[in-house]
Short mmCIF file of C-alpha atoms and ligand atoms in Angstrom, two decimals:
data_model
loop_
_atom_site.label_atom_id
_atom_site.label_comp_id
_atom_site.label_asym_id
_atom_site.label_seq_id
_atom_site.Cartn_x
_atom_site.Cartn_y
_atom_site.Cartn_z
CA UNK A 1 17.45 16.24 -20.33
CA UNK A 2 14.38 17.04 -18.42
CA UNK A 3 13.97 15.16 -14.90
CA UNK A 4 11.47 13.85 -12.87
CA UNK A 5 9.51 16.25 -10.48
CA UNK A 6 11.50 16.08 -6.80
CA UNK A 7 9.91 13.83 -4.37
CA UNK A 8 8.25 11.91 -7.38
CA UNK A 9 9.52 8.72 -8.15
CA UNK A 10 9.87 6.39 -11.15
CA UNK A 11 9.38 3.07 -10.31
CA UNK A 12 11.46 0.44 -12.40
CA UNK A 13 11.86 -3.21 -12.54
CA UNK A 14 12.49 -5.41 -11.02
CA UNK A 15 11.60 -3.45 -8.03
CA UNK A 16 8.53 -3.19 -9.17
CA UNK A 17 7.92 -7.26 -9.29
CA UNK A 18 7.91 -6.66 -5.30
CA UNK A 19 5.06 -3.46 -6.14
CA UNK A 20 2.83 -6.17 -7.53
CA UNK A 21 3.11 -8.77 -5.10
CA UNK A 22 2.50 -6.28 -2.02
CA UNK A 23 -0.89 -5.27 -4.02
CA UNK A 24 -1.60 -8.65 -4.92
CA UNK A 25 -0.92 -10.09 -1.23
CA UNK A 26 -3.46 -7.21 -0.28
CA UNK A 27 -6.22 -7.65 -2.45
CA UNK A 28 -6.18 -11.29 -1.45
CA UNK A 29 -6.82 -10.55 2.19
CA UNK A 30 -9.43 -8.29 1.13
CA UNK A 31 -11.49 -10.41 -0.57
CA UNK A 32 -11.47 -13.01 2.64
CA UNK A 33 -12.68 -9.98 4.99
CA UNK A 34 -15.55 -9.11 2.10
CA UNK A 35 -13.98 -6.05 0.67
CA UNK A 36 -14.47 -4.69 -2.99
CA UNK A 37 -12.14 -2.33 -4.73
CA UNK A 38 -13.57 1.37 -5.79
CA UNK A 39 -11.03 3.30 -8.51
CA UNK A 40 -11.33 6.86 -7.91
CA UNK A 41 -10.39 10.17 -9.63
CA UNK A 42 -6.81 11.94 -8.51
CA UNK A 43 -8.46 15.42 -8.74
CA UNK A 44 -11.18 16.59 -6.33
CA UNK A 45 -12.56 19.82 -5.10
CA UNK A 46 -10.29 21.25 -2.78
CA UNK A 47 -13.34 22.15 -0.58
CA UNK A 48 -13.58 18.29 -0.11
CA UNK A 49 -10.15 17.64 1.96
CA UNK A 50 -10.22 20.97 3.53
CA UNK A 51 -13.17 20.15 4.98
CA UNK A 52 -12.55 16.63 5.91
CA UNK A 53 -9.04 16.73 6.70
CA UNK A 54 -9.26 19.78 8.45
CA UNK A 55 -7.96 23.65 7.73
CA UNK A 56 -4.92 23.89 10.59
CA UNK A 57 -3.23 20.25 10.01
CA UNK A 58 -0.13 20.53 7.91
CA UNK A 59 -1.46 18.51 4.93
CA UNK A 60 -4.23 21.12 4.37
CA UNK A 61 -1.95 24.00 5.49
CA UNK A 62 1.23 23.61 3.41
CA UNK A 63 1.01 20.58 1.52
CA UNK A 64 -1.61 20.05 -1.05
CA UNK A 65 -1.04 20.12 -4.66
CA UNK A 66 -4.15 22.88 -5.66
CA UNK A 67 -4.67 24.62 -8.98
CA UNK A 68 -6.94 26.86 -10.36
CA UNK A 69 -8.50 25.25 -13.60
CA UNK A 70 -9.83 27.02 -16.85
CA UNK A 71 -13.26 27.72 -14.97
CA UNK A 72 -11.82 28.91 -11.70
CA UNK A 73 -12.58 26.40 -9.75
CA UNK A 74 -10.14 25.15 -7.12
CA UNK A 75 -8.74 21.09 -7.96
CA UNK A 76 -6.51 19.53 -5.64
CA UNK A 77 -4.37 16.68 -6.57
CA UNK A 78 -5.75 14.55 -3.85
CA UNK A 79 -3.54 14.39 -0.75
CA UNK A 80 -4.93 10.80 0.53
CA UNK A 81 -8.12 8.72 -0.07
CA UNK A 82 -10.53 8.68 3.13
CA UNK A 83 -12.44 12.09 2.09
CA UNK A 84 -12.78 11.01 -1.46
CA UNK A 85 -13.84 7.74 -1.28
CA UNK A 86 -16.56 8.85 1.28
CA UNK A 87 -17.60 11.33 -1.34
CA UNK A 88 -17.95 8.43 -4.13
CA UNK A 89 -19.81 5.97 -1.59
CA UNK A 90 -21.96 9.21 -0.48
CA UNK A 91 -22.15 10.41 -4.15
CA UNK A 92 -23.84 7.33 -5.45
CA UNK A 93 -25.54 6.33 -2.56
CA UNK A 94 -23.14 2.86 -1.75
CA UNK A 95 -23.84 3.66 1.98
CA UNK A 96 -27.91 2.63 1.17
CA UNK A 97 -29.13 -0.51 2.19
CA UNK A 98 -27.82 -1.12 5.70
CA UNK A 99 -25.25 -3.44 7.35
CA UNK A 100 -21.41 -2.83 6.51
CA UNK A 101 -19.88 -1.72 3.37
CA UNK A 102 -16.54 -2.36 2.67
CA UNK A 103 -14.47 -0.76 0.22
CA UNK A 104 -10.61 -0.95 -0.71
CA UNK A 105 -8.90 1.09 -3.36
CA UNK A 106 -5.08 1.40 -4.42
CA UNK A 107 -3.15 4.22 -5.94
CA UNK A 108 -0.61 7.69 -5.68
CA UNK A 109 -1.48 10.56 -3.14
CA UNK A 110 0.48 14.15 -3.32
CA UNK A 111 1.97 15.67 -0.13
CA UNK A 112 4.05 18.52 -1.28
CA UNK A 113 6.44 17.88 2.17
CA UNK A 114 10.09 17.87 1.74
CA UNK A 115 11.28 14.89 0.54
CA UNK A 116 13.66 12.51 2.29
CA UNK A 117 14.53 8.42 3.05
CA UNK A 118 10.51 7.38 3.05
CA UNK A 119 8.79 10.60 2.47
CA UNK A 120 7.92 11.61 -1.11
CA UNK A 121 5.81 14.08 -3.02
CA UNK A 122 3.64 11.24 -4.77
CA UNK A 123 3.97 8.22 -2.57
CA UNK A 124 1.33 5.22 -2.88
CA UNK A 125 -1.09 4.05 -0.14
CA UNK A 126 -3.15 0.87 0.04
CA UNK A 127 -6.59 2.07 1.93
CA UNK A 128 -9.49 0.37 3.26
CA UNK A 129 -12.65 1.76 4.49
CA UNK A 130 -15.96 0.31 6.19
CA UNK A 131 -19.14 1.98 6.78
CA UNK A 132 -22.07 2.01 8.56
CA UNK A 133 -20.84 0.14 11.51
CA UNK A 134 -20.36 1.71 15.07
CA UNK A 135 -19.68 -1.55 16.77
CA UNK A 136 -15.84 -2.29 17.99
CA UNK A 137 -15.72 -5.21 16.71
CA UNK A 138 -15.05 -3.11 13.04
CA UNK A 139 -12.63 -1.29 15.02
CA UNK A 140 -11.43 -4.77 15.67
CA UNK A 141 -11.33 -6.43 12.67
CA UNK A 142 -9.89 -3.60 10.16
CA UNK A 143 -6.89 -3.57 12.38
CA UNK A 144 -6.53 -7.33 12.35
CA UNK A 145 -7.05 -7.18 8.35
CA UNK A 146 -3.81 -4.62 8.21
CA UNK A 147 -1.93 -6.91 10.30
CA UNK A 148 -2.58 -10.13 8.23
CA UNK A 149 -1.83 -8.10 5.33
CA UNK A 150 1.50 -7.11 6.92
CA UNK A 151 2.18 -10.31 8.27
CA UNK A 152 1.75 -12.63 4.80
CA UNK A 153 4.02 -10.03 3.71
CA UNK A 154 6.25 -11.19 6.04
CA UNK A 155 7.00 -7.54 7.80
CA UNK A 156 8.83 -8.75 10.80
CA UNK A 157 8.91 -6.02 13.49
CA UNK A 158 6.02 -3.77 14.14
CA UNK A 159 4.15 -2.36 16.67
CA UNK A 160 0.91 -1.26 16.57
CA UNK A 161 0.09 2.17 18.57
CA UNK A 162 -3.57 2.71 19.96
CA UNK A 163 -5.32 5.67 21.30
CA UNK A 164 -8.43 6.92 21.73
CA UNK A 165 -9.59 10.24 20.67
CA UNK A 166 -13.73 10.09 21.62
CA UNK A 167 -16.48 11.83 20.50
CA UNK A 168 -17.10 15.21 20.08
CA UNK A 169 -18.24 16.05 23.29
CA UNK A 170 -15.18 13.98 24.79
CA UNK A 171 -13.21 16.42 21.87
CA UNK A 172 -14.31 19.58 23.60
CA UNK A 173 -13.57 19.01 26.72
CA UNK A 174 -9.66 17.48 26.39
CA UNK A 175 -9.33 20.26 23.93
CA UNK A 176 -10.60 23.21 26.67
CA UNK A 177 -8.08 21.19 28.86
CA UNK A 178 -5.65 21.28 26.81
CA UNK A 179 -6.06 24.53 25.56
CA UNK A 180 -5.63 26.04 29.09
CA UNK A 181 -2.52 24.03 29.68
CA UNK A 182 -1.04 25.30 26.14
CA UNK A 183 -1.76 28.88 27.12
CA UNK A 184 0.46 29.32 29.73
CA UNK A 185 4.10 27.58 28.19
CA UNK A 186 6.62 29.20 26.52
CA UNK A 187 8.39 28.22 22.78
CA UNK A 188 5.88 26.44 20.80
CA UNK A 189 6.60 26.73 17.84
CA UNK A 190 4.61 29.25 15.63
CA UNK A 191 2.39 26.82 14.10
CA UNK A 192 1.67 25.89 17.52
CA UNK A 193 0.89 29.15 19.20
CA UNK A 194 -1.52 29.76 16.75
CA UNK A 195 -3.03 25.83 17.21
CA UNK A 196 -3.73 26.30 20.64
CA UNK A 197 -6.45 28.55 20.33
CA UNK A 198 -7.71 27.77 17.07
CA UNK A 199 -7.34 23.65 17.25
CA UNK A 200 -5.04 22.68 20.07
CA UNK A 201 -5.14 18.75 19.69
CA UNK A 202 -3.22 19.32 16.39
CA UNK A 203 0.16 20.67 18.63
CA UNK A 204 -0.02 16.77 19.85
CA UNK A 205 0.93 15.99 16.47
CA UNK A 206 3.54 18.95 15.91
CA UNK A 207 7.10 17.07 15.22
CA UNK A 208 9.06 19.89 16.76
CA UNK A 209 11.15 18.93 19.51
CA UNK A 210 10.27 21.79 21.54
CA UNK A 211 6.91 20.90 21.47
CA UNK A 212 6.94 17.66 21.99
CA UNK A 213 9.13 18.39 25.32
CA UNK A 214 6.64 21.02 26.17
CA UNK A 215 3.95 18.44 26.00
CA UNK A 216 5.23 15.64 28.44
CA UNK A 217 2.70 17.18 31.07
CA UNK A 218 0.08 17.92 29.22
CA UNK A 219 -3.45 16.12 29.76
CA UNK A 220 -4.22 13.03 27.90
CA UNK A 221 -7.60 12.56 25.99
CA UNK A 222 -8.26 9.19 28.05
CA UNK A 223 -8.65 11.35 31.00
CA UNK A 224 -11.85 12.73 29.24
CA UNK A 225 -13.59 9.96 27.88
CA UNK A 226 -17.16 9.53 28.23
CA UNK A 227 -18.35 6.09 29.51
CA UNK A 228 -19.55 5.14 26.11
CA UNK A 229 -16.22 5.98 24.62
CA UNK A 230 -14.35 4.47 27.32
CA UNK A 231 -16.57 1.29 26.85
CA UNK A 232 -15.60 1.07 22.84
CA UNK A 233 -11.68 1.29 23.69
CA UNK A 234 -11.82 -1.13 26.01
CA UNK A 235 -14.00 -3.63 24.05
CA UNK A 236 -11.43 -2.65 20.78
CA UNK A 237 -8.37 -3.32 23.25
CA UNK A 238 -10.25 -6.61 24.68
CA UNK A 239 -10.86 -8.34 21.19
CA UNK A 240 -7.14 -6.97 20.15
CA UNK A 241 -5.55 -9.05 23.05
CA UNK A 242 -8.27 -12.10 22.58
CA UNK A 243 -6.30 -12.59 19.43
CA UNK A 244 -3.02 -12.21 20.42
CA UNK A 245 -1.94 -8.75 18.98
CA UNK A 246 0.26 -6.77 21.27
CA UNK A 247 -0.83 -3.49 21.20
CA UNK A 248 0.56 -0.25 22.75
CA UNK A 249 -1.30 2.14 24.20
CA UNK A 250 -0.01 5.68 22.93
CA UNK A 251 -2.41 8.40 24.60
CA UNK A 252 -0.85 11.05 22.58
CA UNK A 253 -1.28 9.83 19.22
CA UNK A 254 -3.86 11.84 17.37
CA UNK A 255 -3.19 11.65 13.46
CA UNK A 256 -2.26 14.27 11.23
CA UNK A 257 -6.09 14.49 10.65
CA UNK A 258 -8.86 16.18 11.91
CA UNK A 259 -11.43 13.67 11.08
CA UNK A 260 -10.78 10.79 14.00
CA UNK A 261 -12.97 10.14 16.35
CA UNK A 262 -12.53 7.13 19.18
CA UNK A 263 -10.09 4.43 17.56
CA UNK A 264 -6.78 5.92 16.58
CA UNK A 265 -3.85 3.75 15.48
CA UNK A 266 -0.80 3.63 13.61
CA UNK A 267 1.85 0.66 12.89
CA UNK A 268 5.30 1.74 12.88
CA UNK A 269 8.25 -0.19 11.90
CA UNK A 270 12.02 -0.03 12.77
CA UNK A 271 14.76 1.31 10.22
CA UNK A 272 12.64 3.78 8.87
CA UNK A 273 14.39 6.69 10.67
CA UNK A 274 11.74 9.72 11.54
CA UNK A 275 8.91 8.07 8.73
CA UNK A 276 8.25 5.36 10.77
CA UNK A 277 4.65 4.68 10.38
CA UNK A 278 4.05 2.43 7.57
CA UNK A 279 0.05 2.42 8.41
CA UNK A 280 -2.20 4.23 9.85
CA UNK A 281 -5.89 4.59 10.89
CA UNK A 282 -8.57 5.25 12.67
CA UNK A 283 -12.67 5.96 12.78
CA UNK A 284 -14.19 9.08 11.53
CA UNK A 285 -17.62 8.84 12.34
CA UNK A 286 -18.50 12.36 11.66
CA UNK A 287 -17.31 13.01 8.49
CA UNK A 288 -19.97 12.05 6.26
CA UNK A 289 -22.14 14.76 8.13
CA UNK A 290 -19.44 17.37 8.02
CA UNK A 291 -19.59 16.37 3.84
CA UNK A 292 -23.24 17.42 4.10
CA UNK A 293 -24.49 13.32 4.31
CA UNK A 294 -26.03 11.28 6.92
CA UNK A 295 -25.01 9.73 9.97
CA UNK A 296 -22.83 6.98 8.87
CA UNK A 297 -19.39 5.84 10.91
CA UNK A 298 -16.78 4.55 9.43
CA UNK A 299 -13.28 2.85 10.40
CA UNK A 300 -10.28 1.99 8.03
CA UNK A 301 -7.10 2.64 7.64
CA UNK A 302 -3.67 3.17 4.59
CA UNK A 303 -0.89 1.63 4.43
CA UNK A 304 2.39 3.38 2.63
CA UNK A 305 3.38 1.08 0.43
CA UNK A 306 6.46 3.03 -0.07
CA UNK A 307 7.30 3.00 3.11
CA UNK A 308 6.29 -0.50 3.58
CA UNK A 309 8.49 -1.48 0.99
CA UNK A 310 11.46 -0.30 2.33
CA UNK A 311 11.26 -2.48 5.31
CA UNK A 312 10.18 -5.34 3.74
CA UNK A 313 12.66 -8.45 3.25
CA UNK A 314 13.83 -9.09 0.34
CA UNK A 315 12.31 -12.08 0.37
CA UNK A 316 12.48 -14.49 -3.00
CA UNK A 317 8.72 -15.12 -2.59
CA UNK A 318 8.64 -11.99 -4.37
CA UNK A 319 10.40 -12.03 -7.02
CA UNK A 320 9.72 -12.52 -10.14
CA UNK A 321 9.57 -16.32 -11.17
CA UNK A 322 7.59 -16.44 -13.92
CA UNK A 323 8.78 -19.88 -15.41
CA UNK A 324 10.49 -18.82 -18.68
CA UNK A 325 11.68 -19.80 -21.90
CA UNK A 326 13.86 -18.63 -24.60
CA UNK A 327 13.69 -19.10 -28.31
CA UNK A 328 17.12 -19.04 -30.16
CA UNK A 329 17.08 -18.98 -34.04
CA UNK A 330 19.75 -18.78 -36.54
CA UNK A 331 18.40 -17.79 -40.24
CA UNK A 332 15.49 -16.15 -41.57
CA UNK A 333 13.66 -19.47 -41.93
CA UNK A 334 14.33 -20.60 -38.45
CA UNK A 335 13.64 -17.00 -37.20
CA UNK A 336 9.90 -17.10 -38.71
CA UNK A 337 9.22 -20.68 -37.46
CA UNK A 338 10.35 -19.49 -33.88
CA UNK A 339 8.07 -16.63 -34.45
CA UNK A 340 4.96 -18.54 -34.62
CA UNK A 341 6.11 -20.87 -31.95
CA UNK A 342 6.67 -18.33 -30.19
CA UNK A 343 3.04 -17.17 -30.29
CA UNK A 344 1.75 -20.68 -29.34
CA UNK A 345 3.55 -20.96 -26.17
CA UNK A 346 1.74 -17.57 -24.88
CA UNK A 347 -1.41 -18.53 -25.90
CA UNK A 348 -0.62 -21.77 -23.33
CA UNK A 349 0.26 -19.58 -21.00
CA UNK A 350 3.99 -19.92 -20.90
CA UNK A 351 5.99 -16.63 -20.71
CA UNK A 352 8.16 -16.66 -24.18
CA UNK A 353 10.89 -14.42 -25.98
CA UNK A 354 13.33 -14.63 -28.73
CA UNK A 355 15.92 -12.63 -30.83
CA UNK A 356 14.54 -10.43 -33.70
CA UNK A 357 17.53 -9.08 -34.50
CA UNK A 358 19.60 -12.06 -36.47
CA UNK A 359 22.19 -12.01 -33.15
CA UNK A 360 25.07 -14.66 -33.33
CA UNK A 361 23.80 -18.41 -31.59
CA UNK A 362 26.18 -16.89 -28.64
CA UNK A 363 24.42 -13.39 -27.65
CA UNK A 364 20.77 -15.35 -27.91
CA UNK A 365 22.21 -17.62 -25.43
CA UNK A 366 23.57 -14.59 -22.98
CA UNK A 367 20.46 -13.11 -23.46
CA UNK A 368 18.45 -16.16 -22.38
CA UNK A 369 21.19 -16.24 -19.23
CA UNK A 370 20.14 -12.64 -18.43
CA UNK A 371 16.30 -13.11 -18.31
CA UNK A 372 16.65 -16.07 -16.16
CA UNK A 373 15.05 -18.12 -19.08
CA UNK A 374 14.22 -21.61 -17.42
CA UNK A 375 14.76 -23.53 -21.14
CA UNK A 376 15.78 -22.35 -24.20
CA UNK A 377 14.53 -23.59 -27.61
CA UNK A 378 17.50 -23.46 -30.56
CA UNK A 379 16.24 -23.91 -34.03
CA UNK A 380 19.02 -23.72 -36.98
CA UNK A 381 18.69 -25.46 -40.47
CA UNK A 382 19.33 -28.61 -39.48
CA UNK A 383 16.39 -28.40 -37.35
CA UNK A 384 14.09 -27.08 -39.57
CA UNK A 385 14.96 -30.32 -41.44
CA UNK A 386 14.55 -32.83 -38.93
CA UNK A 387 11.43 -30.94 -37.87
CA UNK A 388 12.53 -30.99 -34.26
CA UNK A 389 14.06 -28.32 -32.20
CA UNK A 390 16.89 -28.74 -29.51
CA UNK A 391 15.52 -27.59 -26.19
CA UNK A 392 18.07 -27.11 -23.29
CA UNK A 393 16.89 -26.87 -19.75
CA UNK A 394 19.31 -24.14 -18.53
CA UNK A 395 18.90 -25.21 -14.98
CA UNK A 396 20.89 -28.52 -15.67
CA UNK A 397 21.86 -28.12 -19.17
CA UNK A 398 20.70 -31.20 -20.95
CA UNK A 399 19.57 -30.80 -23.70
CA UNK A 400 17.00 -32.96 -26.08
CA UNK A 401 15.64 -33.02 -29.79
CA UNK A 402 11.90 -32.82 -29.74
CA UNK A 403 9.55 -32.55 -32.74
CA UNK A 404 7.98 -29.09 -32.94
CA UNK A 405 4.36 -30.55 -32.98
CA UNK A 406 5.21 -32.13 -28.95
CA UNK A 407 7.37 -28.83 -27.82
CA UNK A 408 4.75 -26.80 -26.15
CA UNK A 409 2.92 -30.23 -24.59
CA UNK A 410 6.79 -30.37 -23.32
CA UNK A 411 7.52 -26.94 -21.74
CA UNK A 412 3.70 -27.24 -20.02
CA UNK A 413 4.67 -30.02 -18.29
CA UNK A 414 8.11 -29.15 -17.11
CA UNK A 415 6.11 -25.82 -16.53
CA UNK A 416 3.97 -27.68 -14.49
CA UNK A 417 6.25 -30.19 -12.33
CA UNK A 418 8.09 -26.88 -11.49
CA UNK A 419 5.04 -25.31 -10.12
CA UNK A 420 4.37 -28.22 -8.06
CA UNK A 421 8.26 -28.52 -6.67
CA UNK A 422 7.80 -24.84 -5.49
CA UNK A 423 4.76 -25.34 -4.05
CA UNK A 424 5.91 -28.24 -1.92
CA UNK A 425 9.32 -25.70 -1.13
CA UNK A 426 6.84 -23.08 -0.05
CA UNK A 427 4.88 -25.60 1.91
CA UNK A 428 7.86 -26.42 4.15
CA UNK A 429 7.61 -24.29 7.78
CA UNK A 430 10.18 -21.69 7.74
CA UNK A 431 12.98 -22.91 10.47
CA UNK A 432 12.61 -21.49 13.69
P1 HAM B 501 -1.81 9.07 6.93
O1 HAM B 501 -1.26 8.70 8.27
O2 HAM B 501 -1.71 10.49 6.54
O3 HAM B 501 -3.31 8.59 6.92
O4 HAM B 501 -1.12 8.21 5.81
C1 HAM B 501 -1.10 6.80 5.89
C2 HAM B 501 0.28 6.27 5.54
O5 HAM B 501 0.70 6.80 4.27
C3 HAM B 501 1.38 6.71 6.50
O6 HAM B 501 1.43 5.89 7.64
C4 HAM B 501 2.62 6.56 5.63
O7 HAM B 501 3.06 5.20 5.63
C5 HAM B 501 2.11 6.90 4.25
N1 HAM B 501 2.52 8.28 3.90
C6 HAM B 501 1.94 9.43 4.26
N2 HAM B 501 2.61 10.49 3.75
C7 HAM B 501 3.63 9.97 3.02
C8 HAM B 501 4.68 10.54 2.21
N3 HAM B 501 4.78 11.85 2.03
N4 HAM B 501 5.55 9.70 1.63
C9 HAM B 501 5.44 8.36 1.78
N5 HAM B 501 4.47 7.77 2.51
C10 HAM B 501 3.57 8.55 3.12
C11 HAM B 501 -4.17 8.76 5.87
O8 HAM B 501 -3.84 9.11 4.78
C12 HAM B 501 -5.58 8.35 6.19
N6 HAM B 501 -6.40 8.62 5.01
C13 HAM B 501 -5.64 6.89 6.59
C14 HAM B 501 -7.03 6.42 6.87
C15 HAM B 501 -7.80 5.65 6.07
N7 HAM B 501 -7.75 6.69 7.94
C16 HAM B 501 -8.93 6.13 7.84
N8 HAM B 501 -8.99 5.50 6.71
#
């Protein structure tokens, strides 16, 4: 039998009733803080992410998916979203026209890492990106966006880890600094040796132990700010606090990317094990120049919806509750009148299924039982006679004869004084 690719999954219901709520949860938050979706292609250039996320970090080094195609011409499968959906806003000119633009999109990303408990080879990410803003208060607000996401999700602990990484001048001099403190230890790893020279603010991010021992004493970026960098952290960390969000300040965290400048951040999560960051972020106000476009900064961040799922509760507002119902018929007669039924209840919206097989009155009814069917609808002969079906509400049992022209009026409204029960459930504060 042939098997699924390692590190890819498939995803299968009813897990993937929780999928759809995450993604719906999101796109509702995004729509209150103006954002729009953009669908993009999985291939790109190569040339696009290895210049954007940068030639000596790991995902550009080791772990993209890249292919020659027919023409010669070098495709990568892409490895996350920032540097393509800067080349679609650049591409057809969305960054025209001043003020912010704010774009979300949704979809797979290829790492080829090795796979293990929250780490796969196609793994889903939920990103957001605004443009053309340099003030904090973007900074600000995108983080505040991933946390309302993550909070109506219900994500209990997090904490969210802050840095700043400056500008390029700031760049140059931590990484000269840095540099000269790398040159002198002993056992980095090989990857790191050669970092130090060529990029040495990517051994921050090496996940060697060694390293990361080595690096206890090494300078921190805040050290070389510049005032006007300085100035944006603080005003970022200032709005963060004026709205309650405990922050930590990390001044080692620099990203598995190259493009970050100033605002870093990731939000990690317990019971992950070594993947702990279900989000991360950060502004890259250079990139759209190092893509060959104008000056235009930019701030978002992805979530890992893998990830995030795995720490999620399993909480019933996510599961699926589609109010149900079952139709049960016994004959060909009965089967064809349940068949058109059938098609009337979708068209009012109500979430119907029934036997085609000729199955015994028994397996319908275990069948209803296993798809959670909130009533089921039983027409026999007898039925068809009295032109009224028997319609059993399986949460109570009773069960009542109603004529087939007032059966979908019926269902609506039980439908309805369901929806308005839950509503009131969901309405009730959560106990403290
Ligand atoms: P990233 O930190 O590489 O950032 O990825 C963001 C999130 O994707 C991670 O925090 C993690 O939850 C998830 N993730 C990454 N790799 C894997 C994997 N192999 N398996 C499962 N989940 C994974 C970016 O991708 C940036 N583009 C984020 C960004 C958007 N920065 C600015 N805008």
């Amino acid at each position: 039998m042939i098997k699924a690719i390692r590190g890819m999954r498939d995803l299968l219901p009813p897990e993937t009733a929780r999928w759809q709520w995450v993604e719906q949860v999101a796109r509702e938050v995004f729509v209150l803080y103006g954002y729009r979706e953009i669908r993009l292609p999985l291939l790109e250039r190569t040339e696009l992410f290895a210049r954007s996320i940068g030639a000596d970090t790991d995902i550009v080094g080791k772990e993209m998916y890249s292919f020659t195609d027919r023409k010669g011409e070098s495709l990568t499968l892409r490895p996350e979203a920032t540097a393509s959906v800067l080349r679609a806003v650049l591409e057809n000119g969305l960054d025209k026209g001043g003020g912010v633009k704010k774009l979300y999109t949704l979809g797979p990303m290829f790492r080829y890492e090795r796979p293990q408990k929250g780490r796969y080879r196609q793994f889903y990410q939920i990103n957001c990106e605004a443009y053309g803003v340099e003030a904090p208060e973007l900074d600000a607000e995108v983080i505040l966006l991933l946390l309302n996401i993550l909070k109506r999700l219900q994500l209990g602990e997090m904490r969210l880890l802050i840095n700043s990484l400056g500008c390029p001048e700031c760049q140059v001099k931590f990484k000269a600094a840095l540099g000269l403190f790398l040159i002198s230890r002993e056992g980095l790893c090989e990857d790191c040796q050669r970092r130090r020279t060529t990029n040495p603010l990517r051994v921050l991010d090496c996940k060697s132990v060694h390293c990361k021992e080595i690096l206890k004493d090494a300078p921190v970026i805040r050290d070389y700010l510049c005032a006007d960098c300085a100035a944006h952290f603080a005003r970022v960390l200032e709005l963060l606090s004026r709205f309650g969000v405990a922050y930590e300040e990390q001044p080692r965290l620099v990203r598995g990317l190259d493009y970050y400048t100033r605002t870093a951040f990731e939000v990690v999560a317990p019971g992950l094990g070594a993947q702990d960051a279900v989000a991360g972020g950060g502004r890259y106000n250079g990139l759209s120049q190092e893509l060959g476009g104008p000056v235009l900064p930019a701030v978002g961040f992805a979530i890992g919806e893998d990830r995030l799922l795995e720490v999620l509760p399993r909480d019933p507002l996510c599961q699926d509750r589609e109010f149900k119902v079952f139709l049960a018929a016994l004959g060909g007669a009965a089967r064809d009148r349940a068949f058109a039924l059938l098609q009337e209840l979708r068209q009012h919206d109500i979430a119907a299924e029934m036997d085609l097989e000729g199955r015994s009155l028994k397996a319908q009814m275990s069948v209803a039982d296993r798809l959670r069917a909130d009533c089921v609808i039983i027409i026999g002969e007898k039925e068809l006679t009295d032109n009224k079906a028997q319609v059993r509400d399986m949460t109570d049992a009773h069960q009542q004869s109603i004529s087939f022209a007032g059966i979908v009026d019926h269902l609506v409204m039980v439908k309805e004084r369901r929806a308005n029960v839950e509503e009131i459930l969901n309405q009730t504060p959560a106990p403290r």
